[in-house]
XYZ file of C-alpha atoms in Angstrom:
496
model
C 26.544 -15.287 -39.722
C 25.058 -12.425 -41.624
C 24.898 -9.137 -40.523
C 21.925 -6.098 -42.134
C 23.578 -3.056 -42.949
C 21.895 -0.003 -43.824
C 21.861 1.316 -47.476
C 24.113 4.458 -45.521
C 26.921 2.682 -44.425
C 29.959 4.060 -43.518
C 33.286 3.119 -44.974
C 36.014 2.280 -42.996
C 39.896 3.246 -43.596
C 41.613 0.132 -44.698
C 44.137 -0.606 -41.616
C 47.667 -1.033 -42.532
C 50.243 -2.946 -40.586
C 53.857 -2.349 -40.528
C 56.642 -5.167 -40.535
C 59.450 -5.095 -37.698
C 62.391 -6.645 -38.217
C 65.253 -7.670 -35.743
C 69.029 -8.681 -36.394
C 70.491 -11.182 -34.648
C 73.719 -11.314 -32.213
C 76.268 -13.519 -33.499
C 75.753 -16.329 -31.106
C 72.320 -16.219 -31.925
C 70.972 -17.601 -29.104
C 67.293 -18.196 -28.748
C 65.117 -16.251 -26.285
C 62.012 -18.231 -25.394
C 59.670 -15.305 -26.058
C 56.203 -15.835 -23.144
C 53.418 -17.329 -24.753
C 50.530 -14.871 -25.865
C 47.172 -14.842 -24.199
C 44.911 -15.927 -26.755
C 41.106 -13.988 -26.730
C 38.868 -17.078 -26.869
C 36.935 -17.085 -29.963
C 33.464 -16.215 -28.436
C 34.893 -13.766 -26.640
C 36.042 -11.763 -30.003
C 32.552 -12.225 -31.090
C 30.849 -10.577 -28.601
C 32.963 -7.387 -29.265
C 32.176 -7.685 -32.513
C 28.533 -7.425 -31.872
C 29.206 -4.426 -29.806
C 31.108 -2.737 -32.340
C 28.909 -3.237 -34.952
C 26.148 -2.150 -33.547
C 27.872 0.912 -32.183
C 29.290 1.850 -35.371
C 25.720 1.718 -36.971
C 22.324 3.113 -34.707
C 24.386 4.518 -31.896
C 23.551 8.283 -31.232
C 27.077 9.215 -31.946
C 28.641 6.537 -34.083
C 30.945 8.927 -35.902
C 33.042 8.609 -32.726
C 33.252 5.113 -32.601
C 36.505 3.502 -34.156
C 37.204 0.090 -35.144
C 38.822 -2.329 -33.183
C 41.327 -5.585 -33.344
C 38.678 -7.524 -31.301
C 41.732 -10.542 -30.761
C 43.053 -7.991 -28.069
C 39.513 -7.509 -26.497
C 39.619 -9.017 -23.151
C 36.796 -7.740 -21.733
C 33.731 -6.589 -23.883
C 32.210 -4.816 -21.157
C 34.654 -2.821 -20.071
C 35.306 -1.543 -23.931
C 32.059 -0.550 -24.179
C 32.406 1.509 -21.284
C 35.336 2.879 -22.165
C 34.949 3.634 -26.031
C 31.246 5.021 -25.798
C 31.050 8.931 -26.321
C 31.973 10.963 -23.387
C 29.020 12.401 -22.507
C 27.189 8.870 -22.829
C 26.879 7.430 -19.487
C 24.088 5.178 -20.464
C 25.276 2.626 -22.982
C 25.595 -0.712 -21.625
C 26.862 -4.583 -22.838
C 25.093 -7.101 -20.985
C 24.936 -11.332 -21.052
C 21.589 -10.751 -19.481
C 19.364 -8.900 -22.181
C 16.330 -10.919 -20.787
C 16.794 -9.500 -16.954
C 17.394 -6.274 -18.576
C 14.144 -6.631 -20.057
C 12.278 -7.879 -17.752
C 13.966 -5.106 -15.179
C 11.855 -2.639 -17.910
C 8.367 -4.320 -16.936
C 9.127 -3.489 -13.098
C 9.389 -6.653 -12.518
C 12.241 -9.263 -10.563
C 13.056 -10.937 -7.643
C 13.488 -7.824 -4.833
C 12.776 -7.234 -1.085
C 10.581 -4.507 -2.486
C 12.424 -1.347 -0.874
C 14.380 1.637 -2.243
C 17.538 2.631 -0.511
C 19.827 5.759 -0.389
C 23.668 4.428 0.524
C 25.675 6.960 2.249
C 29.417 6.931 3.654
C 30.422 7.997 7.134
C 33.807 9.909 6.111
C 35.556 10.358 2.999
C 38.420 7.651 4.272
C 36.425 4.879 4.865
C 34.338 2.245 2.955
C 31.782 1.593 5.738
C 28.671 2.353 4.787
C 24.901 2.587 5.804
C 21.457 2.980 3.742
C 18.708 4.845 4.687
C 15.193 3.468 3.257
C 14.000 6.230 0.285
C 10.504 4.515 0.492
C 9.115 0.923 -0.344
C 6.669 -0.610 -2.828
C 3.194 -1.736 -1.978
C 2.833 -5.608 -0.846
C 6.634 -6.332 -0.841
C 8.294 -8.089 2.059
C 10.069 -4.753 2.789
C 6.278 -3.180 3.910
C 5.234 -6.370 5.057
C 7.881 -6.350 7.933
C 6.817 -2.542 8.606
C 10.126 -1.053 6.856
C 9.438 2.938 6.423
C 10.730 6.057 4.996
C 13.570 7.289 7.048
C 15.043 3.897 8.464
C 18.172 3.345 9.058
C 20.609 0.009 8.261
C 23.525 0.100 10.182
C 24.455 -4.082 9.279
C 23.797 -6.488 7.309
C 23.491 -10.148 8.410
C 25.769 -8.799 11.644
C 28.633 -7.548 9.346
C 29.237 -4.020 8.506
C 27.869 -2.395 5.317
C 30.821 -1.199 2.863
C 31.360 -0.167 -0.553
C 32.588 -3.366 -1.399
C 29.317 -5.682 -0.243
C 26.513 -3.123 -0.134
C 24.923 -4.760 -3.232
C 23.500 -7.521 -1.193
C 21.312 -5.141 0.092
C 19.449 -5.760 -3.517
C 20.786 -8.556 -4.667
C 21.008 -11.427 -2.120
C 18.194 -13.917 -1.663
C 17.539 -13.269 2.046
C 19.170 -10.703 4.297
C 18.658 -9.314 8.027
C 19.147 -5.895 8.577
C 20.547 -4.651 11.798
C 18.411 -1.361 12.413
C 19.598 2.104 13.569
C 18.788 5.178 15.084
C 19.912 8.740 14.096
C 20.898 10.884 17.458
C 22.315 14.285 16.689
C 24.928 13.015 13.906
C 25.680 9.771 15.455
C 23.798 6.705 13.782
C 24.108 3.790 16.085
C 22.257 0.062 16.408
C 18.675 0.017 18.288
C 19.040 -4.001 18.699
C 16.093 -4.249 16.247
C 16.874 -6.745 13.442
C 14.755 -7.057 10.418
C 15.108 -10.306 8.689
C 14.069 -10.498 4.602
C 13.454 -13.098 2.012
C 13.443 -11.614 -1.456
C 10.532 -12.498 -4.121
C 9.887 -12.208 -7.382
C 7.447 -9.846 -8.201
C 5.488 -6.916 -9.749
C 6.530 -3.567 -8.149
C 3.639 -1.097 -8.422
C 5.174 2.385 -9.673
C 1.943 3.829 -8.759
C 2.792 4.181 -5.747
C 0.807 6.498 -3.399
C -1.669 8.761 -4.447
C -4.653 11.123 -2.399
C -6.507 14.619 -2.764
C -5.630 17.161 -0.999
C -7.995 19.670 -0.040
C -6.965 23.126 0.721
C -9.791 25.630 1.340
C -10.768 25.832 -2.641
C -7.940 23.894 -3.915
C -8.199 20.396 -4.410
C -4.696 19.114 -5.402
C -4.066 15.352 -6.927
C -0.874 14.043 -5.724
C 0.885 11.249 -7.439
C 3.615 9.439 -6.325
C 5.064 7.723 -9.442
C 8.397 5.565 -9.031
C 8.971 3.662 -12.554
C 7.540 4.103 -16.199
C 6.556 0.968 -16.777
C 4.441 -0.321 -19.695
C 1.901 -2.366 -16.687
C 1.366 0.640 -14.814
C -0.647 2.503 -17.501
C -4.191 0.865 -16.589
C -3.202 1.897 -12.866
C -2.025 5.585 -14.221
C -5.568 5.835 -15.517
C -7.260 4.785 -12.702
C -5.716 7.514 -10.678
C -5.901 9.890 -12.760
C -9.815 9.235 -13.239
C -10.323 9.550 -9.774
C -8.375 12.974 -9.402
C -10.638 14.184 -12.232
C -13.955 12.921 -10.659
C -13.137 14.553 -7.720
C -12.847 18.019 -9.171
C -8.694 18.042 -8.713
C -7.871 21.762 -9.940
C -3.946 21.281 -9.404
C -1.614 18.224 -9.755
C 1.513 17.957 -7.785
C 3.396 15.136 -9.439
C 6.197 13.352 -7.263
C 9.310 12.174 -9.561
C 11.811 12.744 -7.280
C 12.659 9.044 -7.318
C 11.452 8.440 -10.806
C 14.614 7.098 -12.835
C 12.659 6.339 -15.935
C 11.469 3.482 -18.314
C 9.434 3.249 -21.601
C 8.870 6.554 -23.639
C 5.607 5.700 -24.640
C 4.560 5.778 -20.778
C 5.835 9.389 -20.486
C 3.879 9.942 -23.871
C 0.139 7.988 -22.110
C 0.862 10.331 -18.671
C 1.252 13.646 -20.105
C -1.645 13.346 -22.504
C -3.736 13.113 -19.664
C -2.315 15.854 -17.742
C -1.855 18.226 -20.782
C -4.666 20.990 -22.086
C -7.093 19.023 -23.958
C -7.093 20.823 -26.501
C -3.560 20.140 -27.119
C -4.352 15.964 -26.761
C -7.286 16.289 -29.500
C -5.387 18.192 -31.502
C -2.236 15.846 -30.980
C 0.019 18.123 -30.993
C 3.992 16.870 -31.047
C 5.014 15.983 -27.583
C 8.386 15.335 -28.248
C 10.661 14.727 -31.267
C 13.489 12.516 -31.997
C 17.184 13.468 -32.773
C 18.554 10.210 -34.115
C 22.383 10.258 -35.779
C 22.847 11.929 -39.101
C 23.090 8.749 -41.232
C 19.669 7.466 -39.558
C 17.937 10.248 -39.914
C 18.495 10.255 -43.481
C 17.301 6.511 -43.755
C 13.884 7.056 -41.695
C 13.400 9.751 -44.071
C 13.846 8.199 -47.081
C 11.706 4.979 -45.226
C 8.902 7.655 -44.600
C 9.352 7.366 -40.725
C 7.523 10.064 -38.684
C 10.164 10.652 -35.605
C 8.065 13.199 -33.446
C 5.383 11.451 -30.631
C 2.027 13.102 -30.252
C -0.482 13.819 -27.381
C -3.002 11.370 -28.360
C -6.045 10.177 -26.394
C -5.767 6.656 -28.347
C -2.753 4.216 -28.161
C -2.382 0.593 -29.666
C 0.668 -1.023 -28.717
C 2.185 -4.546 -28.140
C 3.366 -4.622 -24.752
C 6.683 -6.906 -23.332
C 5.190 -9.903 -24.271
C 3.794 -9.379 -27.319
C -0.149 -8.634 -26.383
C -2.136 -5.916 -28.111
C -2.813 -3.350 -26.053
C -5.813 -0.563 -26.988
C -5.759 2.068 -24.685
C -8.279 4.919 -24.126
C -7.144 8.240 -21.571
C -9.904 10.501 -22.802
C -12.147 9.953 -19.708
C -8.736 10.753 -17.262
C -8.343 14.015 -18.989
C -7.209 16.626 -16.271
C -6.835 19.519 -19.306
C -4.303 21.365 -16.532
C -2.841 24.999 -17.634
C 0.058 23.980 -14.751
C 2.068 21.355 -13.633
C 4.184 20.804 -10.101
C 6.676 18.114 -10.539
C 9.016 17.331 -7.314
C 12.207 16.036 -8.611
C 15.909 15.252 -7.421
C 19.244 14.170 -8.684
C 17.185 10.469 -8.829
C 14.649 12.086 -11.569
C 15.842 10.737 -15.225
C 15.495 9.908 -18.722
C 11.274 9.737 -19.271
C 10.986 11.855 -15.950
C 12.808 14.559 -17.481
C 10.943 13.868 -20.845
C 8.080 14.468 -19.516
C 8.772 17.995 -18.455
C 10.206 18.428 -21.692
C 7.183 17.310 -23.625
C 4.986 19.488 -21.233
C 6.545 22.542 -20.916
C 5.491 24.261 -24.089
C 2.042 24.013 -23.503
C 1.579 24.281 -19.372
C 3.567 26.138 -16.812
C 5.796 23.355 -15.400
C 6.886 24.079 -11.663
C 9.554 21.951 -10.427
C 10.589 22.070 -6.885
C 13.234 20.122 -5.164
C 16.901 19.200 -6.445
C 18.625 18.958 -9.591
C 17.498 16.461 -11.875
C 19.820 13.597 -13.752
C 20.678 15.140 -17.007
C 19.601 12.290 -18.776
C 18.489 13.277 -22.294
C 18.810 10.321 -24.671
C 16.383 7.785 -25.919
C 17.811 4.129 -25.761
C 16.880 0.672 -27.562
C 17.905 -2.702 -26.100
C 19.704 -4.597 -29.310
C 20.184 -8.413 -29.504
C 22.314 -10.500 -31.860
C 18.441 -10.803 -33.696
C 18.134 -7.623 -34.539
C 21.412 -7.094 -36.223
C 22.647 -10.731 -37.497
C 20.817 -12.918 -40.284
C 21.990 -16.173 -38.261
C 22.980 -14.965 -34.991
C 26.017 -17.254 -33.562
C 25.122 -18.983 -30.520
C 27.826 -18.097 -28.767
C 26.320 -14.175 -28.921
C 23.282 -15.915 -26.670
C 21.470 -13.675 -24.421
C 23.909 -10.868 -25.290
C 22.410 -7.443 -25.579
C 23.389 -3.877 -25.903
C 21.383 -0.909 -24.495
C 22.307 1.692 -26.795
C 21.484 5.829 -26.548
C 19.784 6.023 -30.318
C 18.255 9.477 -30.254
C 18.288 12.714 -28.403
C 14.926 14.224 -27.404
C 13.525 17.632 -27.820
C 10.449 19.969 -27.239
C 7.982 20.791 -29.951
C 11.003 23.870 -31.282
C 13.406 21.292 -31.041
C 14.795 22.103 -27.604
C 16.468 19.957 -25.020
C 16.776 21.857 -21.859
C 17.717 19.092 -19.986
C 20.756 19.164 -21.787
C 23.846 18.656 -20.659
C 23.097 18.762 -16.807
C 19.377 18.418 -16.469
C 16.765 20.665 -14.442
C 17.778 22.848 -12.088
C 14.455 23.441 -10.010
C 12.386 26.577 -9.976
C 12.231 26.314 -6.177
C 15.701 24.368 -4.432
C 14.197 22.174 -1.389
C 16.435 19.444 -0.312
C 15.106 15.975 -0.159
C 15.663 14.206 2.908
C 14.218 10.918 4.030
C 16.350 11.456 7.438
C 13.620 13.763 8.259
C 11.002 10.079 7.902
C 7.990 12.715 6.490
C 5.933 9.346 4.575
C 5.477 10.157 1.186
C 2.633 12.318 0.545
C 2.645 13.741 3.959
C 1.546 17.296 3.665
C 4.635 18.684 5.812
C 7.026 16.981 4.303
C 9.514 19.785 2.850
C 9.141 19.076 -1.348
C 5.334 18.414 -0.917
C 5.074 21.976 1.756
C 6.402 24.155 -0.383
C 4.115 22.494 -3.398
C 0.875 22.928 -1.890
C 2.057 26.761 -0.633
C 3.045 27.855 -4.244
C -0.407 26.580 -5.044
C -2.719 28.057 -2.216
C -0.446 30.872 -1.144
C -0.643 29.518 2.413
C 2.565 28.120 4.264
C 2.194 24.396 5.562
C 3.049 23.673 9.152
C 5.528 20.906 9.968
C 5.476 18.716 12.359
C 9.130 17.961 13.239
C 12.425 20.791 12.790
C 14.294 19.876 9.173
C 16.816 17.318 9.959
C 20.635 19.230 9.240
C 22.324 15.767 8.332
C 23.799 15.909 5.200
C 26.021 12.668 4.961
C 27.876 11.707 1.897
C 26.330 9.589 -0.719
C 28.004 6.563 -2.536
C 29.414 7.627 -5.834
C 27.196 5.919 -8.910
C 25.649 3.814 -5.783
C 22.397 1.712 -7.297
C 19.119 2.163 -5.115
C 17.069 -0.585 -5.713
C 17.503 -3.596 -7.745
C 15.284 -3.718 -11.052
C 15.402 0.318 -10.802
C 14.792 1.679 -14.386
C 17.889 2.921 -13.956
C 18.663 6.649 -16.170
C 16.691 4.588 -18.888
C 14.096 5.894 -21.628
C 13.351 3.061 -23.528
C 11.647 2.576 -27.049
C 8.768 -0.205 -27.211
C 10.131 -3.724 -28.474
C 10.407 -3.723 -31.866
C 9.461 -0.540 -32.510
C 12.221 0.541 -35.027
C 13.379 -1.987 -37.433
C 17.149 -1.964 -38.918
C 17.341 -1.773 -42.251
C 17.596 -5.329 -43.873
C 18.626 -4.508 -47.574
C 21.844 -4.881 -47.546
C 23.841 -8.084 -46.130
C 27.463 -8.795 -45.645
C 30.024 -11.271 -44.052
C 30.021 -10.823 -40.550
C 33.858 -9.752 -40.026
């Protein structure tokens, strides 16, 4: 097995082991000393992988030390553990194809995102309140809705320890609840599911809104996914032949996905003269020994507004895209966001802001500010071991930055312009005109207040710490298009 170096590799301190010697008693009797768990040989491999890949492309491989991978019991948890501090991102997997396929939107799913809350700080029971559901998915199909309530599932109580089959079973019934005062309590209606496998439609809901001489686009956009760009442009052609003069863009829920998306939506919100003129959007920050190597390779690390794009999707098709003709040439953006906006959410405020007044109204955003690539064994070996099959690493390459080089998302993301709390217990559908992050939108835009229909709910229950929302979610991810970046190949050693 052969691994590709770059010409820039780092040297490693020699490691130096020191003898231990012990006397023995005079009547020298033996000690039957327990046998030593032996780290099955695959096992050391796959830490290997990790490792080297880690000490090489990884954002901050200066940190990363080598490691007796005979002692590694659990690759996994080592990555977890040895990745930089600030690095919450970086991932080993034995499923780099569902990983993958998780970036296209797509997977088996009941098609519904979920918010998982405690009831008190010393229990594990648990309940999940629906955050909103994708088009077509048997979630809509059996009439699920912003603002519902699971008390049960399949007649046992929800708790920290089996909430994930709330995603991740095959079939599930829900027992339903209702919300009275602060007391959440069964309304005998059961809701049974049988998860698919499917396409889940990021573009999710989208109108006009017209306001005495305002007419403001709103776009509800859950996932950057490579499939949703033809659907992105459809919208956004629609908004511009109906005269939309503002755009309220809804990423509250938006966890992330493919960079290039973030790069296709903003240059058709953005100034045109800014997209014809492709201007940098954003640049790349990669580590200092691969910077030096795409600079000596003649890579160009900054992304540009463009109104053209030619790209090989997941599987490998040509894409040529045109965004001319959805062209909103805005002088201001309002972007609702939340702790659930990430990665190419928060990338594309960052790409934006030096060119339009970005508004963002809501909660503070994720914080997540790196740029990550999904590595196989492929990528890094000459002759990849098959016990390293369908192994993969998602690992934070680069840091982004504005056109000056700033990151202002950076450490703790955005904290908005206008707080609003975002609260599905108050069941306002998504793109309902009084519902609180949209209200205060359209008022900032048309000076006029927006009457709602119901009084703000005051619950305020604990979430889940780290607690997933939906399964497939591009979860605190900006990703790089396959193949994009290619490790450099010139130099070959003996895998260790």
């Amino acid at each position: 097995m052969q691994k590709n170096y770059r010409i820039l590799i780092i040297l490693f301190a020699a490691i130096t082991g020191t003898l231990f010697f012990q006397s023995c008693s005079k009547d020298d009797n033996p000690i039957d000393e327990p046998a030593k768990e032996v780290v099955p040989k695959e096992t050391q491999k796959v830490t290997q992988f990790a490792i080297d890949v880690l000490q090489d492309v990884y954002l901050w491989s200066s940190t990363i030390k080598s490691v007796d991978v005979t002692k590694i019991k659990d690759p996994v948890a080592m990555v977890d553990s040895i990745r930089y501090s600030a690095d919450r991102w970086t991932s080993l997997t034995d499923d780099a194809k569902g990983l993958t396929d998780s970036f296209a939107g797509e997977g088996t799913s009941y098609g519904y995102s979920l918010g998982v809350y405690l009831f008190s700080n010393t229990s594990n029971q648990c309940f999940a309140v629906v955050q909103f559901v994708y088009p077509g998915t048997p979630a809509e199909k059996a009439g699920m809705k912003r603002g519902d309530l699971i008390l049960q599932m399949n007649r046992t109580d929800i708790t920290t320890s089996n909430y994930y089959d709330l995603f991740y079973s095959s079939s599930v019934t829900l027992g339903m609840a209702a919300l009275n005062g602060n007391v959440i309590s069964l309304n005998n209606k059961t809701i049974s599911l049988t998860a698919v496998s499917m396409y889940q439609e990021p573009v999710n809901t989208y109108k006009v809104i017209n306001k005495g001489s305002s007419k403001i686009g709103y776009l509800f956009y859950t996932d950057y996914t490579l499939k949703s760009h033809e659907k992105l442009l459809e919208v956004l052609q629609s908004f511009k032949a109906s005269g939309v003069t503002d755009v309220i863009l809804d990423l509250r829920y938006n966890l992330g996905g493919y960079s290039l998306t973030s790069q296709i939506l903003s240059s058709m919100l953005a100034p045109a003269s800014v997209v014809s003129g492709k201007q940098i959007f954003l640049k790349q920050i990669w580590n200092d020994d691969y910077t030096a190597y795409w600079k000596k390779q003649g890579e160009d690390l900054d992304e540009y507004f463009s109104y053209t794009y030619n790209y090989e999707d997941e599987d490998s098709k040509k894409v040529n895209l045109s965004v001319e003709s959805a062209n909103l040439n805005l002088s201001r953006l309002f972007v609702l966001v939340s702790g659930n906006t990430a990665s190419a959410s928060e990338a594309t405020i960052t790409g934006l802001s030096p060119y339009i007044k970005v508004t963002t109204i809501g909660e503070q955003t994720a914080g997540k500010y790196c740029g990550g690539i999904v590595f196989t064994p492929d990528d890094i070996y000459e002759t990849p071991d098959a016990a390293l099959k369908n192994w993969g690493i998602y690992t934070m390459v680069y840091r982004y930055a504005d056109k000056n080089g700033n990151t202002a998302c950076m450490p703790d993301g955005f904290k908005p312009d206008y707080e609003v709390a975002d609260d599905p217990f108050d069941r306002y559908a998504m793109g309902d005109e009084a519902e609180p992050l949209l209200a205060k939108a359209i008022q900032l835009i048309t000076g006029e207040s927006v009457t709602t229909k119901a009084a703000v709910s005051l619950f305020r229950p604990k979430s889940v710490d780290k607690a997933i929302s939906r399964k497939g979610a591009l979860n605190n991810k900006l990703i790089e298009l396959p193949g994009r970046y290619k490790l450099n190949k010139e130099n070959q050693s003996p895998a260790r």
